[in-house]
CSV table of C-alpha atoms and ligand atoms in Angstrom, one decimal:
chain,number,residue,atom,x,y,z
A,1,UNK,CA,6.1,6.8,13.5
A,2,UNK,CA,7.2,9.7,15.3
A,3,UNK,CA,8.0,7.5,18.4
A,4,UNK,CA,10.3,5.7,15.5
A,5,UNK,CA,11.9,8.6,14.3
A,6,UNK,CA,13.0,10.2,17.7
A,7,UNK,CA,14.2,6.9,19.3
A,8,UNK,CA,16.5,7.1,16.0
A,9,UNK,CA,17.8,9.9,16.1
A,10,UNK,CA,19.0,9.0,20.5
A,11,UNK,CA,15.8,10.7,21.7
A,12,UNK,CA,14.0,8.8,24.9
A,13,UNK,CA,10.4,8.1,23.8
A,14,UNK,CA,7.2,6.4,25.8
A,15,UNK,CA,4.6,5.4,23.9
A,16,UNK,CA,1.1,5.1,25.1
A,17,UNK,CA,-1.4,3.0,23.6
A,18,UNK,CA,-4.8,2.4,25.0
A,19,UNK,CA,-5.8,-0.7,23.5
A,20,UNK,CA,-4.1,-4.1,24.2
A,21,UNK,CA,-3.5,-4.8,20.6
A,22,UNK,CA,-2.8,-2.6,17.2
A,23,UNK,CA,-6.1,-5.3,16.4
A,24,UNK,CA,-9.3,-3.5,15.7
A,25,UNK,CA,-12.2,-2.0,13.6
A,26,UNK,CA,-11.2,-1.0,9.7
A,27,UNK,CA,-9.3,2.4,10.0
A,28,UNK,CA,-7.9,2.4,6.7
A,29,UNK,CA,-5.1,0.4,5.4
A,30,UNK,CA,-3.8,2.8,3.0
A,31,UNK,CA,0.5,3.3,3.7
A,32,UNK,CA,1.0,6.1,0.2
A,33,UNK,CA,4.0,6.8,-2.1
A,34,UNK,CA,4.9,9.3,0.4
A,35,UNK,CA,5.2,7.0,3.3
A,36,UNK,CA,7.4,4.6,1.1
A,37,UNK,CA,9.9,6.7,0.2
A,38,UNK,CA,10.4,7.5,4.1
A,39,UNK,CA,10.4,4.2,5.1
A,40,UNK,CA,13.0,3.6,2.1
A,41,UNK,CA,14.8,6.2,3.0
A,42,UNK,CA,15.4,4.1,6.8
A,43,UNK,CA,15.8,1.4,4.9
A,44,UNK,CA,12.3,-0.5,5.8
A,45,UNK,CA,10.5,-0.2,2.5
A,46,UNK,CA,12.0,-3.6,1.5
A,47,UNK,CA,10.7,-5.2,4.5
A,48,UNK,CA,7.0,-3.7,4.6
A,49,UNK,CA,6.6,-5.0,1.5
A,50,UNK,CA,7.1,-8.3,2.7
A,51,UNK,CA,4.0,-8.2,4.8
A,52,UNK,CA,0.6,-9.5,3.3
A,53,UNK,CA,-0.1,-6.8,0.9
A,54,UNK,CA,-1.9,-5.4,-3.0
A,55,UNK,CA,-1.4,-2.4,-4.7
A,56,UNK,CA,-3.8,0.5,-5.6
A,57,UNK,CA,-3.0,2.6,-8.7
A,58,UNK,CA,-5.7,4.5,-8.6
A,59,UNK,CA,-9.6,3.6,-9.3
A,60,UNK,CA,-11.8,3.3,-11.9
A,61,UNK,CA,-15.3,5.0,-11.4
A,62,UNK,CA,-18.0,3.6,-14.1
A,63,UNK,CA,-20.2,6.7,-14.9
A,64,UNK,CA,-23.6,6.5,-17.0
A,65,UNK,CA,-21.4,7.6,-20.0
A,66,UNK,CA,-18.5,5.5,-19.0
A,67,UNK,CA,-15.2,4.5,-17.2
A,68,UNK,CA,-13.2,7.0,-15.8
A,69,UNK,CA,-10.1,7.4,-13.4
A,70,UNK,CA,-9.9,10.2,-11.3
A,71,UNK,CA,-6.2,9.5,-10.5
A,72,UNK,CA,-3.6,7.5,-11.7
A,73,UNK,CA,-0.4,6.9,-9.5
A,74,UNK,CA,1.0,4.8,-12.1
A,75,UNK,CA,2.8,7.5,-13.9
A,76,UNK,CA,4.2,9.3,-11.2
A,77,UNK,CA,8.1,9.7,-10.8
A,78,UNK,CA,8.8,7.7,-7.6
A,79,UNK,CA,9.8,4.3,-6.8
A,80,UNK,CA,6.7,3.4,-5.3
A,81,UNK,CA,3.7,4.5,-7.7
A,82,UNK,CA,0.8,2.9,-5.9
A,83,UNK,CA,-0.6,3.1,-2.4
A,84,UNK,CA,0.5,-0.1,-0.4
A,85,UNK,CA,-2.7,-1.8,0.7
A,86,UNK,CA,-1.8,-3.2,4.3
A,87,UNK,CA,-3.8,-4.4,7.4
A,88,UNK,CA,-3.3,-1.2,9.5
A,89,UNK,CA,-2.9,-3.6,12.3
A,90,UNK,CA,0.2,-5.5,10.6
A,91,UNK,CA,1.6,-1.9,9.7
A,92,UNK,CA,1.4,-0.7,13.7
A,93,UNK,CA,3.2,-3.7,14.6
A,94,UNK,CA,5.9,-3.3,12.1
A,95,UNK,CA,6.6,0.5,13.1
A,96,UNK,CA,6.6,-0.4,16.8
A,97,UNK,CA,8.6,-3.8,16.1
A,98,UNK,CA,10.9,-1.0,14.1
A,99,UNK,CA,11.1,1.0,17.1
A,100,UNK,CA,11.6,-1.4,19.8
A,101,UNK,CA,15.2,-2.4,18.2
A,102,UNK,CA,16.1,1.4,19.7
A,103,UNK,CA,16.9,1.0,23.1
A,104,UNK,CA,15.4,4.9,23.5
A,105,UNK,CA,12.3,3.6,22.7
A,106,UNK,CA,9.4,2.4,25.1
A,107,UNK,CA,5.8,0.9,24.4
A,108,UNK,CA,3.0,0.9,27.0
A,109,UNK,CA,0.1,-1.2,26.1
A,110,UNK,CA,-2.9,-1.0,27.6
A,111,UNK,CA,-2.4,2.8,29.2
A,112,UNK,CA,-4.5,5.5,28.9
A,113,UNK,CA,-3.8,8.8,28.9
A,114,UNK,CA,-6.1,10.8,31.4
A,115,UNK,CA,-4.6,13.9,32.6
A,116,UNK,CA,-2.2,16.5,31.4
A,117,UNK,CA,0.6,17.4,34.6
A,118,UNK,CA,1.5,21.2,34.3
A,119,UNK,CA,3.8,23.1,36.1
A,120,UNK,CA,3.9,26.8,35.8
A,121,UNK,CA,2.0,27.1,32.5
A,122,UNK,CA,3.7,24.1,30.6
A,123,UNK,CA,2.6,20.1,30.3
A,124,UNK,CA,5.4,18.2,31.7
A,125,UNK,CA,4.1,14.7,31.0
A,126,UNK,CA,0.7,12.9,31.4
A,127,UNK,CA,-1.0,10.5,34.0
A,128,UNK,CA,-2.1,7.2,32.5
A,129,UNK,CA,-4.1,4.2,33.8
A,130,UNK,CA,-1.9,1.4,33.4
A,131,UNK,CA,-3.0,-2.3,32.7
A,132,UNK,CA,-3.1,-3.1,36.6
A,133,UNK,CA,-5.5,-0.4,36.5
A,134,UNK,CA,-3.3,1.7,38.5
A,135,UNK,CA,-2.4,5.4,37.7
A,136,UNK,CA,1.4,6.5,36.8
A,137,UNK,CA,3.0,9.5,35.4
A,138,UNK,CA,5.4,10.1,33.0
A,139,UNK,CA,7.5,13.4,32.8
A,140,UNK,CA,8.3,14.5,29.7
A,141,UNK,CA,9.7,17.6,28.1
A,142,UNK,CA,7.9,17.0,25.2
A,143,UNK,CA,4.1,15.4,25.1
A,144,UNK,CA,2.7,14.8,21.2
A,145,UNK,CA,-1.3,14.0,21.5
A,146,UNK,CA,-0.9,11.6,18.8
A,147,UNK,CA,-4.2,9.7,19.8
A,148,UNK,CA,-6.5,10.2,17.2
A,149,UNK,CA,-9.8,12.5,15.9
A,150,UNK,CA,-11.3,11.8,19.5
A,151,UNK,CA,-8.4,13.1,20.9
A,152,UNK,CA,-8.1,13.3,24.8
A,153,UNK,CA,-4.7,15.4,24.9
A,154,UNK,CA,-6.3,18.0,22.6
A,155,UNK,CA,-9.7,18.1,25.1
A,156,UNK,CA,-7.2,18.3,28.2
A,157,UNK,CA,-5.4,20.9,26.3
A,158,UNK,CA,-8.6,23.0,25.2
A,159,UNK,CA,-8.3,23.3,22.2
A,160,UNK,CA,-11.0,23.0,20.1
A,161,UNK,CA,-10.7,22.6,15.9
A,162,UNK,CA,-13.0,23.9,13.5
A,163,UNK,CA,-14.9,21.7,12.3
A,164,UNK,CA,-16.6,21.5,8.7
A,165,UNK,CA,-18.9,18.3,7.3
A,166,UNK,CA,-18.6,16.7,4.1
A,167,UNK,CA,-21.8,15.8,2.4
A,168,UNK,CA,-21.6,12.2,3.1
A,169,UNK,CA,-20.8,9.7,5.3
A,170,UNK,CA,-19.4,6.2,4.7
A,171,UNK,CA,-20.2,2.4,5.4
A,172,UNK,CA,-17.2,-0.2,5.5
A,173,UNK,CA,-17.6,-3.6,4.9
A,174,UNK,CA,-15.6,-6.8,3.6
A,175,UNK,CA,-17.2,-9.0,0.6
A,176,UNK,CA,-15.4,-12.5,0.0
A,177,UNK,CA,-13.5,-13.4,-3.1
A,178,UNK,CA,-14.8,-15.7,-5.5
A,179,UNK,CA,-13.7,-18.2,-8.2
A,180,UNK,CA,-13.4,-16.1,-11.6
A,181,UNK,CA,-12.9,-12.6,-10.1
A,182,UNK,CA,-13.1,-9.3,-12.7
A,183,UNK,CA,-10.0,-8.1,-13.7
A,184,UNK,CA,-9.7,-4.5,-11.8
A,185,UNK,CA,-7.4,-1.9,-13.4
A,186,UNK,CA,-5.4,-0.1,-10.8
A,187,UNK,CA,-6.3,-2.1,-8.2
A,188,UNK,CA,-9.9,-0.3,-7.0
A,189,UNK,CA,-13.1,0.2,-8.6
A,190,UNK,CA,-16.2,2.4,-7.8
A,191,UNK,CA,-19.9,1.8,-9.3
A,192,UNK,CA,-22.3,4.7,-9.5
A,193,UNK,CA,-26.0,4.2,-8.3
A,194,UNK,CA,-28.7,6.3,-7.3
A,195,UNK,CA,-27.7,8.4,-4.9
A,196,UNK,CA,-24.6,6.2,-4.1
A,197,UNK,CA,-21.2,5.5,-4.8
A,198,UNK,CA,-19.7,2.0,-4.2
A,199,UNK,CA,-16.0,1.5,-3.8
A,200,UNK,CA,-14.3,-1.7,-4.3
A,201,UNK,CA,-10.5,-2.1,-3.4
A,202,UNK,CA,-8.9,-5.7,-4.0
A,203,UNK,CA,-6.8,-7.1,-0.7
A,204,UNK,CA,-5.2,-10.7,-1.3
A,205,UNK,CA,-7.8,-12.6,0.2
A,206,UNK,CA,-11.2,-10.5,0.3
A,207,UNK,CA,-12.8,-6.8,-0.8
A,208,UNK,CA,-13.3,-3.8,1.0
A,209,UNK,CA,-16.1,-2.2,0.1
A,210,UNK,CA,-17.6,1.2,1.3
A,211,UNK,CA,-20.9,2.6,0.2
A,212,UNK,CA,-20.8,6.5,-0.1
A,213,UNK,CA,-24.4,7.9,0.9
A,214,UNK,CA,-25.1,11.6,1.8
A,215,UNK,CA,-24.9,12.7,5.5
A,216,UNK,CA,-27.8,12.7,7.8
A,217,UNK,CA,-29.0,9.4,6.1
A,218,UNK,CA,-27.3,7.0,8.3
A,219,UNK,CA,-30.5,6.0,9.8
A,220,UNK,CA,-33.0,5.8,6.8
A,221,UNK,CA,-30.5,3.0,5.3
A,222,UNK,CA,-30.5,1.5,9.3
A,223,UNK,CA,-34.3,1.3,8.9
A,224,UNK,CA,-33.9,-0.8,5.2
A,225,UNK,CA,-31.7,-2.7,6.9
A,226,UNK,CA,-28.7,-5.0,5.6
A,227,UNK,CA,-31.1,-6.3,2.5
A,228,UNK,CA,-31.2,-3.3,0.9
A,229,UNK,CA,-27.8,-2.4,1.2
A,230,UNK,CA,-26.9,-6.1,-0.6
A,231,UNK,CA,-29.8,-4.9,-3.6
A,232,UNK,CA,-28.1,-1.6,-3.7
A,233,UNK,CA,-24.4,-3.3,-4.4
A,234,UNK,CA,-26.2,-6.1,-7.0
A,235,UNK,CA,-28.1,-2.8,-8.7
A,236,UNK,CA,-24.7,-0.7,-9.0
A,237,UNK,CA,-22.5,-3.2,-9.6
A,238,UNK,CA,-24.3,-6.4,-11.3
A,239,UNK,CA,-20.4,-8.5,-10.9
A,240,UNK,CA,-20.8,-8.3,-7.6
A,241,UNK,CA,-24.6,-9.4,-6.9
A,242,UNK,CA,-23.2,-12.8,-5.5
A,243,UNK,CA,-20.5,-11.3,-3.6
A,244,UNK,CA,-23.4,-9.3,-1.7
A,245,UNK,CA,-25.0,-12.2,-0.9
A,246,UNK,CA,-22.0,-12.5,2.1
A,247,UNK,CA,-24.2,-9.3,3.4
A,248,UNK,CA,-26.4,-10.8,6.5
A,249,UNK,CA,-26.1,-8.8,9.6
A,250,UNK,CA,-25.5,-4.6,9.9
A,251,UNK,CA,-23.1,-5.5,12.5
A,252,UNK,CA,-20.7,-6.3,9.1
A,253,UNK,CA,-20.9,-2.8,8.2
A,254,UNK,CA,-18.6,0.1,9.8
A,255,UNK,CA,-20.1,3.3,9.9
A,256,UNK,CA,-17.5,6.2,9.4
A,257,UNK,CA,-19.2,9.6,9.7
A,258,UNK,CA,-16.8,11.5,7.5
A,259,UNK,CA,-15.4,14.5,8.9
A,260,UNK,CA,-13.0,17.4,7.8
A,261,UNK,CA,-11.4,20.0,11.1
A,262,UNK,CA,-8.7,21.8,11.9
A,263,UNK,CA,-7.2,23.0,15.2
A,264,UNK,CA,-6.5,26.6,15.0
A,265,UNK,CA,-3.7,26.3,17.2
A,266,UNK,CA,-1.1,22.5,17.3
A,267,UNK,CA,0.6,23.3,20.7
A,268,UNK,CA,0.8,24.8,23.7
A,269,UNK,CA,3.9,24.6,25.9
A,270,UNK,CA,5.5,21.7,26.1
A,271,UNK,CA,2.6,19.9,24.3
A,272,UNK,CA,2.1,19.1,20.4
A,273,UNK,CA,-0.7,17.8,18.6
A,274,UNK,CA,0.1,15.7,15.2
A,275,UNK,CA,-2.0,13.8,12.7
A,276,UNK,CA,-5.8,13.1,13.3
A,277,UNK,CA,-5.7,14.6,16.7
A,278,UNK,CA,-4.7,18.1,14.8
A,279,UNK,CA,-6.5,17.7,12.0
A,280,UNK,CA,-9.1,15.2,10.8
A,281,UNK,CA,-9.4,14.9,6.8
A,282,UNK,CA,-11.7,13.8,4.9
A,283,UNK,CA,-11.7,10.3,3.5
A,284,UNK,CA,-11.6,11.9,-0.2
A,285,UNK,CA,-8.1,10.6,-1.8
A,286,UNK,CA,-7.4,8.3,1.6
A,287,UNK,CA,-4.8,10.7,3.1
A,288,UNK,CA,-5.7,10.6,6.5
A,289,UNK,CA,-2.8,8.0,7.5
A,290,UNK,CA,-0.5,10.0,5.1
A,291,UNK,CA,-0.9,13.6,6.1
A,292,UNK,CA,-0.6,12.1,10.0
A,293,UNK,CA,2.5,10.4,9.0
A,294,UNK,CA,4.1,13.4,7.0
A,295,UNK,CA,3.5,15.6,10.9
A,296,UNK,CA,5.5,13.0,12.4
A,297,UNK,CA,8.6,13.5,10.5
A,298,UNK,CA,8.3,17.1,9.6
A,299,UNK,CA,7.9,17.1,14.2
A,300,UNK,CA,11.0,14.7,14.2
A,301,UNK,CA,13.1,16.9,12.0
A,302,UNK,CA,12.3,19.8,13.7
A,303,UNK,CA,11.9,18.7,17.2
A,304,UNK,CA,14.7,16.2,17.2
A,305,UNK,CA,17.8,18.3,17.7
A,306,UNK,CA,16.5,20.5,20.5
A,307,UNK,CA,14.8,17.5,22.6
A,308,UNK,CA,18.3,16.1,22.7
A,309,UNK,CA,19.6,19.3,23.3
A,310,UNK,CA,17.2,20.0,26.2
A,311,UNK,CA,16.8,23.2,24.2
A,312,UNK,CA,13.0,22.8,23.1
A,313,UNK,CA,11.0,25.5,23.5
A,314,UNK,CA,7.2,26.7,22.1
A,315,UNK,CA,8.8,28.6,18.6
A,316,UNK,CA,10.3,24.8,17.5
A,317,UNK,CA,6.6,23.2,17.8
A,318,UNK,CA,4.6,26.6,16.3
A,319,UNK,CA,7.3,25.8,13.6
A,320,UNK,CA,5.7,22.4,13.1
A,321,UNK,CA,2.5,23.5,12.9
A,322,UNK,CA,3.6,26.3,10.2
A,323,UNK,CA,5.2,23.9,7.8
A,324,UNK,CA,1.8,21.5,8.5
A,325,UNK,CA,-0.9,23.9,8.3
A,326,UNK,CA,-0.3,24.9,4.6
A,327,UNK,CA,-0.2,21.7,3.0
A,328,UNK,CA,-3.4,19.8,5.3
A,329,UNK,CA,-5.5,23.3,4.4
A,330,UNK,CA,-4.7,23.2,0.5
A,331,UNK,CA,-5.8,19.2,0.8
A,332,UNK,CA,-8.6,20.0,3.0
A,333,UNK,CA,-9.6,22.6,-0.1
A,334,UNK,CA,-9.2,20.2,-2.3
A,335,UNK,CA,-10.9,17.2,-1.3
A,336,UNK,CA,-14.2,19.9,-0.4
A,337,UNK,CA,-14.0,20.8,-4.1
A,338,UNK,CA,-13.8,16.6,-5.0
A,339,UNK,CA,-16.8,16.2,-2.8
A,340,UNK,CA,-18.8,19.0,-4.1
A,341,UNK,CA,-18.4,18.7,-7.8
A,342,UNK,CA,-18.1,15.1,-8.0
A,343,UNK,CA,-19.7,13.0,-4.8
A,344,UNK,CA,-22.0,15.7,-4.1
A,345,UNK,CA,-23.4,15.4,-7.5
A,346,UNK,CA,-23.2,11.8,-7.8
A,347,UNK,CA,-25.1,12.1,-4.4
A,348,UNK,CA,-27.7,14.6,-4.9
A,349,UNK,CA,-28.7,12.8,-8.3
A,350,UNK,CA,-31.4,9.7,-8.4
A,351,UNK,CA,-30.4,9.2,-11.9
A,352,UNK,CA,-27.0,7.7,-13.3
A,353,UNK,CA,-24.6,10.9,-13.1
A,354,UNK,CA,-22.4,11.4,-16.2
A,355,UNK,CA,-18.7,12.4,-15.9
A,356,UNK,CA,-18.6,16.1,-14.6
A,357,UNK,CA,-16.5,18.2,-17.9
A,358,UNK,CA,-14.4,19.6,-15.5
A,359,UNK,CA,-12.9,16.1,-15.1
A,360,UNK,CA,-12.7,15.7,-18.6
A,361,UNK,CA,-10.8,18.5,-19.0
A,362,UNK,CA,-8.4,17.4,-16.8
A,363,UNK,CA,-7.4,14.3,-17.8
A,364,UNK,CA,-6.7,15.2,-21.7
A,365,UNK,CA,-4.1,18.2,-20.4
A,366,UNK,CA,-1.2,16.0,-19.1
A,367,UNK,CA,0.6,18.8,-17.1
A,368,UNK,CA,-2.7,19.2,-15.4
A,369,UNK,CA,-4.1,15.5,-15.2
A,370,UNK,CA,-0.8,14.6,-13.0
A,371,UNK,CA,-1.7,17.1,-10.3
A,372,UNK,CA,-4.4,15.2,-8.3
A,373,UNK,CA,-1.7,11.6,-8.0
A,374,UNK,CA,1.0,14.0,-6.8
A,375,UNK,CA,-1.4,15.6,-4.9
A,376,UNK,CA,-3.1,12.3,-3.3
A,377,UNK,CA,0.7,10.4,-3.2
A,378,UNK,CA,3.2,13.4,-1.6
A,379,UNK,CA,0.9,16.7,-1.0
A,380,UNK,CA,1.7,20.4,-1.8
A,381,UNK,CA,4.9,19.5,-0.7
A,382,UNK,CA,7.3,16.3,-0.8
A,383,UNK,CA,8.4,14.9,3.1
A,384,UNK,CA,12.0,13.8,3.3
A,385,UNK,CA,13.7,12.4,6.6
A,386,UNK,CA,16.4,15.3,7.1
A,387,UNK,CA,19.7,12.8,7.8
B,401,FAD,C1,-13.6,3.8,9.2
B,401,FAD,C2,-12.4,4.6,8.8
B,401,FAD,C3,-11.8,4.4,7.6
B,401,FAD,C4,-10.6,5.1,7.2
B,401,FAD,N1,-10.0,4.9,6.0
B,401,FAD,C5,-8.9,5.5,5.7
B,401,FAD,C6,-8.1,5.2,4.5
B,401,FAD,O1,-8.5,4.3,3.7
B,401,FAD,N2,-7.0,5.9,4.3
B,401,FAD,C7,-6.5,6.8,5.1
B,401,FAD,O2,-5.4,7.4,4.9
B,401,FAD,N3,-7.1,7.1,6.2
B,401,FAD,C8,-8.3,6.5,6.6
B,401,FAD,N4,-8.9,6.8,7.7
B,401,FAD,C9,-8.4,7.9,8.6
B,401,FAD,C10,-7.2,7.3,9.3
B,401,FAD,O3,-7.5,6.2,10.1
B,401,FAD,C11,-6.6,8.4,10.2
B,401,FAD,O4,-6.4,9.6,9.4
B,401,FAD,C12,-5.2,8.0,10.7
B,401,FAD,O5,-5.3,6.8,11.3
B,401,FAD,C13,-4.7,9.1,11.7
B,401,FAD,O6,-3.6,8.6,12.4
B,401,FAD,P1,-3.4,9.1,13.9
B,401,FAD,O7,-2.1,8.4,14.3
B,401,FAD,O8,-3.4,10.6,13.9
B,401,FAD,O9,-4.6,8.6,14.7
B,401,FAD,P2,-5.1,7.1,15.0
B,401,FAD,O10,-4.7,6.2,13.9
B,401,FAD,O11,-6.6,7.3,15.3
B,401,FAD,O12,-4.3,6.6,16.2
B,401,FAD,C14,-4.6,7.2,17.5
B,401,FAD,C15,-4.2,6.1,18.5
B,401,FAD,O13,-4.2,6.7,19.8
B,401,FAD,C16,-4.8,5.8,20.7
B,401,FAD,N5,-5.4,6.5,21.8
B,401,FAD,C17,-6.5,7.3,21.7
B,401,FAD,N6,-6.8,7.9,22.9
B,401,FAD,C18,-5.8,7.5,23.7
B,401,FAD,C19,-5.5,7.7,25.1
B,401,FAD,N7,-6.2,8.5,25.8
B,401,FAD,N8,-4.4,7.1,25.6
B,401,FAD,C20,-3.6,6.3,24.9
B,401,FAD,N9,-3.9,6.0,23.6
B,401,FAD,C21,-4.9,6.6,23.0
B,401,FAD,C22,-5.8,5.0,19.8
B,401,FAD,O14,-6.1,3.7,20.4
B,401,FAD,C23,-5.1,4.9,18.5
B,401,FAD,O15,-4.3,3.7,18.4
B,401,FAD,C24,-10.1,6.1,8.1
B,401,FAD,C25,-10.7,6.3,9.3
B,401,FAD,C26,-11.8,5.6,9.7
B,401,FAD,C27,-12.5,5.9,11.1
């Protein structure tokens, strides 16, 4: 996205990707209110939507004492109140296809960023091992370790983010559709069972589900073994008992050990870190590909002018990381208080966990019960594209 943005706006970009295709493993296909009005705003909203896609308004949880939405993006005041559901892979493509119309802008498949080049103090570019499996450098004035919560940039750079760890971890999984589906308000559902939350969001053509379960677990369920996972869903959630039944091998299931860090420090000279890389988030809310996205074009805005001025300097990427920080610490705050009061509860609990009063409360007072969707859709603070 921020490869996008700067070839836009006449800036010379490489990207590096490591793998040969955008094709792999479920990272989330969540693209938020937020991220649509960007891409409206360059005119590519229209065209996303034409991609394979559903719409999440927010889900339904079925307590002991009985349904309840913990956010509802229905209501909010934008043109795009729901989270687009779209194969992250179909949505990479897009951006780069996007990107590639800029004549500024450059895709490497298939290269790997191993080392950082410095001269006097500052990175100046990266060596890569191309496809041939050769290595080649690229000089840059600017180098953004985009590349994820395992970054390499961020290792090479040493920096090091705090880390903190949520009380659960989560397994991924598709479930087919069948003839005579339940009608799912907004889009996604989650069942409550003993000791586990199930989450069910619709896609055109099949479910993704995820199974909640508390941290340090992972290998008790290992040892029950794919059976008991399929009993767990049919116990929870009776409508989909012969949707489980899909449920044969573990290798089905994704593990994603849930984790919520913070680098203390985004940049060093001539380097930035943005998205995962800076920050992982917690899966609470699905924000992960939002907050990442809302770095790349608070860096563009910033960072646009002066790369093209050859003016850039250390104070224009601290100044990223200052109008960052705020907003991914209050959501970081937030989600830790979701997890706590409501999935550590539901967690802790063998029996069926009523709704917590404090989410009661919240929903009856309407100034309040609107805070969590804006939260979840645009953050602390709303992202624009400066023009
Ligand atoms: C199982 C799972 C489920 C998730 N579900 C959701 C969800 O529902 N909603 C949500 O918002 N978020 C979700 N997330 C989090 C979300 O995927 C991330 O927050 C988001 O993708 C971060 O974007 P990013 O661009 O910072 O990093 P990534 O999307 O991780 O992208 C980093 C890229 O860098 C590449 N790369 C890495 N190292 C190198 C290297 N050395 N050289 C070249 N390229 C490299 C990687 O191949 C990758 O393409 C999920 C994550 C996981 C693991």
């Amino acid at each position: 996205m921020l490869a996008l943005l700067l070839a836009r706006a006449g800036v010379p970009v490489t990207l590096l990707e490591m793998h040969k295709d955008f094709d792999r493993e479920f990272r989330g296909d969540t693209v938020h209110p937020s991220t649509l009005e960007i891409l409206d705003q360059i005119g590519l909203a229209s065209k996303l939507h034409e991609l394979p896609h559903t719409k999440v308004s927010g889900p339904t949880l079925q307590f002991a004492d009985g349904a309840f939405r913990p956010f509802d993006l229905s209501r909010l005041k934008t043109r795009f109140p729901y989270i687009l559901m779209v194969a992250q892979s179909r949505f990479l493509e897009f951006i780069t296809q996007q990107a590639a119309q800029y004549p500024q802008f450059k895709l490497l498949m298939h290269a790997q960023t191993q080392h950082l080049l410095e001269e006097r103090g500052a990175v100046t570019g990266v060596r890569y091992l191309g496809p041939d499996g050769a290595q080649n450098e690229i000089r840059a004035a600017l180098t953004v370790g985009a590349d994820g919560r395992f970054s390499t940039i961020r290792k090479l750079a040493g920096i090091e983010p705090v880390k903190t760890a949520p009380p659960m971890d989560v397994l991924w999984f598709r479930l087919p559709k069948l003839p005579g589906e339940p009608e799912v308000t907004g889009g996604a559902f989650g069942g409550i069972g003993r000791g586990r939350l199930f989450v069910l969001l619709e896609r055109n053509d099949y479910w993704q589900a995820g199974l909640v379960f508390p941290k340090g677990k992972y290998q008790e369920l290992r040892a029950q073994g794919v059976e008991a996972v399929r009993k767990s869903l049919a116990e929870t959630e009776p409508r989909f008992a012969k949707h489980a039944e899909a449920l044969t091998d573990w290798h089905q299931l994704n593990l994603l050990s849930v984790e919520s860090s913070l680098c203390p420090t985004w940049h060093r000279p001539g380097l930035l870190l943005i998205g995962d890389a800076a920050h992982v988030m917690s899966p609470v809310g699905g924000v992960g590909i939002n907050y990442a996205i809302q770095d790349a074009v608070v860096a563009a805005n910033l960072l646009a002018g002066p790369l093209k001025a050859g003016m850039l300097t250390e104070a224009h990427l601290s100044e990223v990381q200052r109008q960052r920080e705020g907003p991914t610490r209050f959501i970081q705050r937030m989600q830790s208080f979701m997890q706590e009061r409501l999935l550590g509860a539901v967690l802790r609990s063998g029996e069926p966990v009523r709704v917590p009063w404090q989410l009661k409360l919240l929903a009856k007072i309407p100034l309040l019960r609107d805070i969590p969707p804006r939260m979840i859709a645009f953050g602390p603070r709303r992202v624009r594209l400066n023009e």
